[in-house]
PDB file of C-alpha atoms in Angstrom:
ATOM      1  CA  GLN A   1      -0.064  -0.146  -0.250  1.00 92.00           C
ATOM      2  CA  VAL A   2       1.338   3.100  -1.082  1.00 94.00           C
ATOM      3  CA  GLN A   3       1.374   5.985   1.290  1.00 96.00           C
ATOM      4  CA  LEU A   4       3.055   9.134   1.365  1.00 97.00           C
ATOM      5  CA  VAL A   5       2.708  10.389   5.344  1.00 97.00           C
ATOM      6  CA  GLU A   6       3.450  14.462   6.002  1.00 97.00           C
ATOM      7  CA  SER A   7       3.752  16.232   9.315  1.00 97.00           C
ATOM      8  CA  GLY A   8       5.253  19.283  10.548  1.00 97.00           C
ATOM      9  CA  GLY A   9       2.292  21.317  10.066  1.00 95.00           C
ATOM     10  CA  GLY A  10       1.273  23.438  12.612  1.00 97.00           C
ATOM     11  CA  SER A  11       0.468  27.822  13.738  1.00 98.00           C
ATOM     12  CA  VAL A  12       2.997  30.227  13.160  1.00 98.00           C
ATOM     13  CA  GLN A  13       3.390  34.243  13.297  1.00 98.00           C
ATOM     14  CA  ALA A  14       3.527  35.472  10.530  1.00 98.00           C
ATOM     15  CA  GLY A  15       7.762  36.130   9.669  1.00 98.00           C
ATOM     16  CA  GLY A  16       8.190  32.690  11.545  1.00 98.00           C
ATOM     17  CA  SER A  17       8.753  29.331  10.194  1.00 98.00           C
ATOM     18  CA  LEU A  18       7.728  25.545   9.682  1.00 98.00           C
ATOM     19  CA  ARG A  19       9.980  22.462   8.233  1.00 98.00           C
ATOM     20  CA  LEU A  20       7.405  20.423   6.333  1.00 98.00           C
ATOM     21  CA  SER A  21       8.185  16.208   5.821  1.00 98.00           C
ATOM     22  CA  CYS A  22       7.201  13.768   3.755  1.00 98.00           C
ATOM     23  CA  ALA A  23       7.574  10.191   3.653  1.00 97.00           C
ATOM     24  CA  ALA A  24       7.105   7.709   1.152  1.00 96.00           C
ATOM     25  CA  SER A  25       6.409   4.187   1.685  1.00 95.00           C
ATOM     26  CA  GLY A  26       4.881   0.973  -0.211  1.00 94.00           C
ATOM     27  CA  ARG A  27       6.585   0.699  -3.275  1.00 92.00           C
ATOM     28  CA  THR A  28      10.204   2.295  -4.873  1.00 90.00           C
ATOM     29  CA  PHE A  29      10.221   6.232  -5.532  1.00 92.00           C
ATOM     30  CA  SER A  30      13.021   6.216  -7.256  1.00 90.00           C
ATOM     31  CA  GLY A  31      12.153   7.580 -10.517  1.00 91.00           C
ATOM     32  CA  TYR A  32       9.113   9.331  -9.316  1.00 95.00           C
ATOM     33  CA  ASP A  33       9.728  13.939  -9.201  1.00 96.00           C
ATOM     34  CA  MET A  34       7.873  14.908  -5.410  1.00 97.00           C
ATOM     35  CA  GLY A  35       6.139  18.042  -4.908  1.00 97.00           C
ATOM     36  CA  TRP A  36       4.174  20.156  -2.305  1.00 98.00           C
ATOM     37  CA  PHE A  37       0.988  21.954  -3.294  1.00 98.00           C
ATOM     38  CA  ARG A  38      -1.478  23.357  -1.484  1.00 98.00           C
ATOM     39  CA  GLN A  39      -5.423  24.363  -0.836  1.00 98.00           C
ATOM     40  CA  ALA A  40      -6.389  27.453   1.206  1.00 97.00           C
ATOM     41  CA  PRO A  41     -10.268  27.797   2.130  1.00 92.00           C
ATOM     42  CA  GLY A  42     -11.850  28.259  -1.257  1.00 95.00           C
ATOM     43  CA  LYS A  43      -8.994  28.365  -3.709  1.00 97.00           C
ATOM     44  CA  GLU A  44      -8.055  25.939  -5.915  1.00 96.00           C
ATOM     45  CA  ARG A  45      -4.470  23.262  -5.081  1.00 97.00           C
ATOM     46  CA  GLU A  46      -2.069  25.089  -6.032  1.00 97.00           C
ATOM     47  CA  PHE A  47       1.732  24.519  -7.087  1.00 98.00           C
ATOM     48  CA  VAL A  48       3.978  25.165  -4.257  1.00 98.00           C
ATOM     49  CA  ALA A  49       7.771  23.542  -4.793  1.00 98.00           C
ATOM     50  CA  ALA A  50       8.732  20.062  -6.287  1.00 98.00           C
ATOM     51  CA  VAL A  51      12.065  18.435  -6.640  1.00 97.00           C
ATOM     52  CA  ARG A  52      13.628  16.010 -10.566  1.00 95.00           C
ATOM     53  CA  TRP A  53      13.577  12.626  -8.714  1.00 90.00           C
ATOM     54  CA  ASN A  54      17.457  12.358  -8.413  1.00 86.00           C
ATOM     55  CA  GLY A  55      17.556  15.830  -6.400  1.00 82.00           C
ATOM     56  CA  GLY A  56      18.365  17.769  -9.521  1.00 85.00           C
ATOM     57  CA  ASN A  57      16.372  20.841 -10.810  1.00 94.00           C
ATOM     58  CA  ILE A  58      14.646  22.464  -8.522  1.00 97.00           C
ATOM     59  CA  TYR A  59      10.735  24.361  -8.991  1.00 97.00           C
ATOM     60  CA  TYR A  60       8.891  26.957  -7.094  1.00 98.00           C
ATOM     61  CA  ALA A  61       5.932  29.177  -7.264  1.00 98.00           C
ATOM     62  CA  ASP A  62       6.600  32.583  -7.674  1.00 98.00           C
ATOM     63  CA  SER A  63       4.785  33.404  -3.918  1.00 98.00           C
ATOM     64  CA  VAL A  64       7.247  31.190  -2.533  1.00 98.00           C
ATOM     65  CA  LYS A  65      10.711  31.576  -4.057  1.00 98.00           C
ATOM     66  CA  GLY A  66      13.166  32.954  -1.878  1.00 98.00           C
ATOM     67  CA  ARG A  67      11.501  32.501   0.747  1.00 98.00           C
ATOM     68  CA  PHE A  68      11.248  28.219   0.915  1.00 98.00           C
ATOM     69  CA  THR A  69      13.685  25.494   0.551  1.00 98.00           C
ATOM     70  CA  ILE A  70      12.490  21.968  -1.004  1.00 98.00           C
ATOM     71  CA  SER A  71      15.357  19.707  -0.632  1.00 96.00           C
ATOM     72  CA  ARG A  72      15.497  15.567  -1.364  1.00 94.00           C
ATOM     73  CA  GLU A  73      16.965  13.269   1.592  1.00 91.00           C
ATOM     74  CA  ASN A  74      16.576  10.008  -0.780  1.00 91.00           C
ATOM     75  CA  ALA A  75      13.785   8.690  -2.849  1.00 92.00           C
ATOM     76  CA  GLU A  76      11.322   8.868  -0.096  1.00 94.00           C
ATOM     77  CA  LYS A  77      12.050  11.184   1.706  1.00 96.00           C
ATOM     78  CA  VAL A  78      11.546  15.214   0.970  1.00 97.00           C
ATOM     79  CA  ASP A  79      10.824  18.591   3.215  1.00 97.00           C
ATOM     80  CA  MET A  80      10.247  21.948   2.893  1.00 98.00           C
ATOM     81  CA  GLN A  81      11.738  24.414   4.922  1.00 98.00           C
ATOM     82  CA  MET A  82       9.309  27.598   5.375  1.00 98.00           C
ATOM     83  CA  ASN A  83      10.826  31.029   6.059  1.00 98.00           C
ATOM     84  CA  SER A  84       8.982  34.407   6.740  1.00 98.00           C
ATOM     85  CA  LEU A  85       5.721  33.031   6.623  1.00 98.00           C
ATOM     86  CA  LYS A  86       2.921  35.002   5.503  1.00 98.00           C
ATOM     87  CA  PRO A  87      -0.684  34.995   6.560  1.00 97.00           C
ATOM     88  CA  GLU A  88      -1.357  34.393   2.703  1.00 97.00           C
ATOM     89  CA  ASP A  89       0.263  31.014   3.567  1.00 98.00           C
ATOM     90  CA  THR A  90      -2.040  29.375   5.111  1.00 98.00           C
ATOM     91  CA  ALA A  91      -3.267  26.387   3.600  1.00 98.00           C
ATOM     92  CA  VAL A  92      -3.568  22.745   3.972  1.00 98.00           C
ATOM     93  CA  TYR A  93      -0.290  21.858   2.250  1.00 98.00           C
ATOM     94  CA  TYR A  94       0.338  18.293   0.487  1.00 98.00           C
ATOM     95  CA  CYS A  95       2.780  16.016  -0.907  1.00 98.00           C
ATOM     96  CA  ALA A  96       3.167  13.737  -3.573  1.00 98.00           C
ATOM     97  CA  ALA A  97       4.566  11.884  -6.038  1.00 97.00           C
ATOM     98  CA  THR A  98       4.763  12.109 -10.333  1.00 96.00           C
ATOM     99  CA  ASN A  99       6.645  10.016 -12.858  1.00 93.00           C
ATOM    100  CA  GLY A 100       5.406  12.732 -15.218  1.00 91.00           C
ATOM    101  CA  GLY A 101       4.502  16.472 -15.901  1.00 90.00           C
ATOM    102  CA  ILE A 102       6.411  18.325 -12.357  1.00 93.00           C
ATOM    103  CA  LEU A 103       3.829  21.620 -12.164  1.00 92.00           C
ATOM    104  CA  SER A 104       0.828  20.479 -12.594  1.00 93.00           C
ATOM    105  CA  SER A 105      -1.807  18.742  -9.968  1.00 94.00           C
ATOM    106  CA  ARG A 106      -2.533  16.289 -13.015  1.00 95.00           C
ATOM    107  CA  SER A 107       0.200  14.918 -13.200  1.00 95.00           C
ATOM    108  CA  TYR A 108       0.057  13.489  -9.895  1.00 97.00           C
ATOM    109  CA  LYS A 109      -0.585   9.854  -9.297  1.00 96.00           C
ATOM    110  CA  TYR A 110       0.466   9.853  -4.843  1.00 97.00           C
ATOM    111  CA  TRP A 111      -0.893  12.088  -2.846  1.00 98.00           C
ATOM    112  CA  GLY A 112      -0.186  12.772   1.581  1.00 98.00           C
ATOM    113  CA  GLN A 113      -3.581  13.360   3.298  1.00 97.00           C
ATOM    114  CA  GLY A 114      -2.059  16.900   4.275  1.00 97.00           C
ATOM    115  CA  THR A 115      -1.238  19.128   7.158  1.00 98.00           C
ATOM    116  CA  GLN A 116      -2.206  22.001   7.770  1.00 98.00           C
ATOM    117  CA  VAL A 117      -0.257  25.510   7.992  1.00 98.00           C
ATOM    118  CA  THR A 118      -1.766  28.538   9.635  1.00 98.00           C
ATOM    119  CA  VAL A 119       0.119  31.828   9.947  1.00 98.00           C
ATOM    120  CA  SER A 120      -1.472  34.306  12.097  1.00 98.00           C
ATOM    121  CA  SER A 121      -0.453  38.635  11.772  1.00 95.00           C
TER     122      SER A 121
END
């Protein structure tokens, strides 16, 4: 059974930091790119960051560039350091894996259950 499990969400004040982690299991994820998406209430799910299967190319949404850093420890573990958090970063954050396109949520085959991040002003 394939599982992606996120951890590290929580509540912080604006300007604070959080570190999200994602652990994948149930199959080998070598060859799978890993990404983070988020969904705020009443909004569509949006791309946040992604890293290639070999840890090579990394991609960020413009809204998080310079504040968020995605890293891949191995094929089954990916983290995202979030600094200088803003109230507009409040959302449920999802970890996902794809062997197709890396920027579109429709390309991702496996998804975690999500972790809540709340940033207060």
